[in-house]
């Protein structure tokens, strides 16, 4: 049985949705998915802690801990230990910048397992510095494949050294059925939702869901 480990610092609702879908897809083909999260919580995103039962196996390297409070050396060592216990055929790794991600990549190279980069970054997200990009390229080239957010992300990861044939644009997925079902419920009984902000009027409107930080460019959204 092929065993795929999907690694993330901490699973929020969107990650769990993707893991459930991946688990169902793998199970139909005789595979197995293990979700590996480094910690139970983090100091950046304010998602609620999702501790319910899941159809896939879920492993936490540091149960009850906050990701940002864990020493990099401890994170690196523990990630290696947990992967030794799971012993997957392939690991899908969240990016390359955190100690747990670098440890997962090192484990794959040492054990000769497939390393898959998961990335939503594109080249124009920030100012790029040549020496830093060269270091990044050396790390990214160690991955066997990549799953990215879209065409700009694909172009960037190809520039960093992963062959285009091994780059797939399926990363930014959501649970379509969840939103379809919610929309049907709202259309069937619109008065039930009139108390929500912005719904007192029938005029079309936009919904933006993101953190209130400068790089999300909310000023430009409001101007548009």
XYZ file of C-alpha atoms in Angstrom:
224
model
C 0.000 0.000 0.000
C 1.370 3.402 -1.029
C 1.638 5.721 1.966
C 1.530 9.511 1.518
C 2.323 11.866 4.410
C 1.083 15.460 4.105
C 3.011 17.801 6.409
C 1.919 21.209 7.677
C 2.893 23.363 10.688
C -0.704 23.311 11.897
C -3.934 22.162 10.226
C -6.652 24.759 9.803
C -10.117 24.066 8.338
C -8.957 24.491 4.724
C -6.111 22.003 5.180
C -8.402 19.427 6.756
C -10.783 19.771 3.808
C -7.931 19.053 1.398
C -6.746 16.131 3.491
C -10.196 14.543 3.539
C -10.447 14.778 -0.237
C -6.927 13.419 -0.708
C -7.668 10.575 1.690
C -10.823 9.613 -0.240
C -8.929 9.759 -3.544
C -6.075 7.634 -2.201
C -8.357 5.106 -0.511
C -10.151 4.409 -3.794
C -6.771 3.497 -5.267
C -5.523 1.403 -2.391
C -3.373 4.148 -0.879
C -3.179 5.663 2.579
C -2.870 9.288 3.730
C -1.331 10.426 7.015
C -1.627 14.061 8.046
C 1.398 15.295 9.994
C 1.081 18.622 11.780
C 3.918 19.988 13.816
C 1.850 21.651 16.567
C -1.734 22.005 17.774
C -1.865 25.794 17.440
C 0.053 28.781 16.092
C 0.380 32.511 16.763
C -0.335 33.761 13.229
C -3.721 32.372 12.216
C -6.693 32.521 14.557
C -8.447 29.381 13.370
C -10.155 27.398 16.058
C -8.337 24.233 17.050
C -9.976 21.376 15.108
C -9.670 18.293 17.284
C -12.515 16.139 15.966
C -12.201 12.675 14.460
C -11.026 12.509 10.848
C -11.208 9.718 8.235
C -7.433 9.881 7.757
C -4.702 9.208 10.306
C -3.606 12.437 11.980
C -0.294 12.764 13.815
C 0.944 15.749 15.858
C 4.648 16.098 16.542
C 4.077 18.491 19.489
C 0.548 17.975 20.898
C -0.751 20.938 22.867
C 2.099 23.215 21.759
C 2.098 26.509 19.822
C 4.181 26.258 16.646
C 5.961 29.579 17.139
C 7.125 28.649 20.646
C 9.032 25.518 19.591
C 12.812 25.743 19.250
C 13.974 25.111 15.642
C 16.413 22.396 16.736
C 13.668 20.586 18.674
C 11.301 20.915 15.730
C 13.867 19.501 13.325
C 14.728 16.523 15.519
C 11.136 15.655 16.363
C 10.030 15.846 12.714
C 12.721 13.328 11.782
C 11.632 11.003 14.604
C 7.956 11.135 13.637
C 8.688 10.486 9.958
C 10.780 7.484 10.969
C 7.703 6.161 12.794
C 5.295 6.892 9.914
C 7.770 5.692 7.259
C 5.871 7.061 4.231
C 6.660 6.480 0.558
C 6.268 10.197 -0.171
C 5.950 13.404 1.845
C 4.092 16.507 0.657
C 5.860 19.342 2.480
C 4.584 22.836 3.224
C 7.128 25.075 1.500
C 10.823 25.102 2.469
C 11.325 27.941 4.933
C 10.469 26.428 8.316
C 12.557 23.979 10.345
C 9.922 21.242 10.110
C 9.784 21.564 6.308
C 13.566 21.420 5.970
C 13.656 18.410 8.292
C 11.011 16.620 6.201
C 13.005 17.321 3.033
C 16.205 16.055 4.679
C 14.374 12.897 5.776
C 13.174 12.225 2.215
C 16.657 12.673 0.790
C 18.234 10.448 3.458
C 15.627 7.700 3.074
C 15.293 8.095 -0.715
C 11.591 8.882 -0.601
C 9.616 11.255 -2.813
C 9.563 14.886 -1.623
C 6.692 17.050 -2.913
C 6.798 20.819 -2.452
C 3.495 22.568 -1.662
C 3.739 26.284 -2.399
C 1.501 29.286 -3.086
C 4.291 31.863 -3.558
C 4.856 33.688 -6.837
C 7.853 35.704 -7.925
C 6.276 39.161 -7.619
C 5.014 38.595 -4.060
C 8.102 40.361 -2.705
C 11.339 41.982 -3.789
C 13.763 39.222 -4.783
C 17.471 39.382 -3.908
C 19.894 37.404 -6.111
C 21.925 35.710 -3.362
C 18.809 34.721 -1.452
C 17.185 33.329 -4.583
C 20.284 31.246 -5.224
C 20.047 29.678 -1.764
C 16.343 29.089 -2.295
C 17.079 27.469 -5.665
C 19.524 25.053 -4.055
C 16.847 23.979 -1.568
C 13.947 23.751 -4.039
C 15.962 21.646 -6.478
C 16.073 18.927 -3.801
C 12.319 18.343 -4.244
C 11.053 15.782 -6.766
C 7.795 17.517 -7.605
C 5.615 20.488 -6.667
C 1.950 21.314 -6.169
C 1.365 25.059 -6.537
C -1.445 27.586 -6.506
C -1.637 28.556 -10.168
C 0.229 29.597 -13.300
C 2.363 32.382 -11.714
C 3.362 30.023 -8.905
C 4.176 27.308 -11.426
C 6.413 29.677 -13.382
C 8.257 30.673 -10.221
C 8.900 27.144 -8.990
C 10.104 26.129 -12.457
C 12.518 29.061 -12.348
C 13.715 27.771 -8.977
C 14.608 24.456 -10.544
C 11.756 21.934 -10.609
C 11.048 20.639 -14.152
C 7.698 21.887 -15.456
C 6.509 18.323 -16.151
C 6.605 17.657 -12.398
C 4.733 20.810 -11.325
C 0.957 20.645 -10.803
C -1.477 23.534 -10.234
C -3.975 21.876 -7.872
C -2.935 23.428 -4.570
C -5.537 26.167 -4.040
C -8.595 23.930 -3.737
C -11.652 24.353 -1.515
C -14.615 22.198 -0.569
C -16.971 23.183 -3.397
C -19.831 21.080 -2.020
C -19.720 22.977 1.298
C -20.239 26.341 -0.433
C -22.772 24.968 -2.936
C -24.890 23.539 -0.135
C -24.650 26.736 1.904
C -25.709 28.836 -1.091
C -28.712 26.586 -1.740
C -29.835 26.937 1.877
C -29.534 30.746 1.668
C -31.454 30.938 -1.622
C -34.243 28.784 -0.225
C -34.731 31.023 2.844
C -33.006 34.401 2.309
C -34.789 36.095 5.224
C -33.007 33.735 7.609
C -29.712 35.448 6.747
C -30.778 39.111 6.511
C -29.248 39.847 9.925
C -25.741 39.266 8.577
C -23.660 42.368 7.671
C -24.379 43.657 4.176
C -27.410 41.469 3.498
C -30.100 44.019 4.337
C -29.856 45.134 0.708
C -30.321 43.093 -2.486
C -27.469 44.936 -4.237
C -24.539 42.755 -5.360
C -21.492 42.825 -3.103
C -18.009 41.359 -2.738
C -16.782 39.207 0.135
C -13.093 39.242 1.068
C -11.753 36.746 3.591
C -8.175 37.324 4.702
C -5.925 38.578 7.466
C -5.848 42.350 8.017
C -2.174 42.820 7.148
C -0.497 45.164 4.675
C 0.604 42.570 2.133
C -3.005 41.459 1.600
C -3.501 44.873 -0.061
C -6.975 45.619 1.295
C -6.568 49.290 0.389
C -6.471 48.344 -3.286
C -9.477 46.067 -2.862
C -11.495 48.897 -1.313
C -10.400 51.266 -4.084
C -11.461 48.736 -6.731
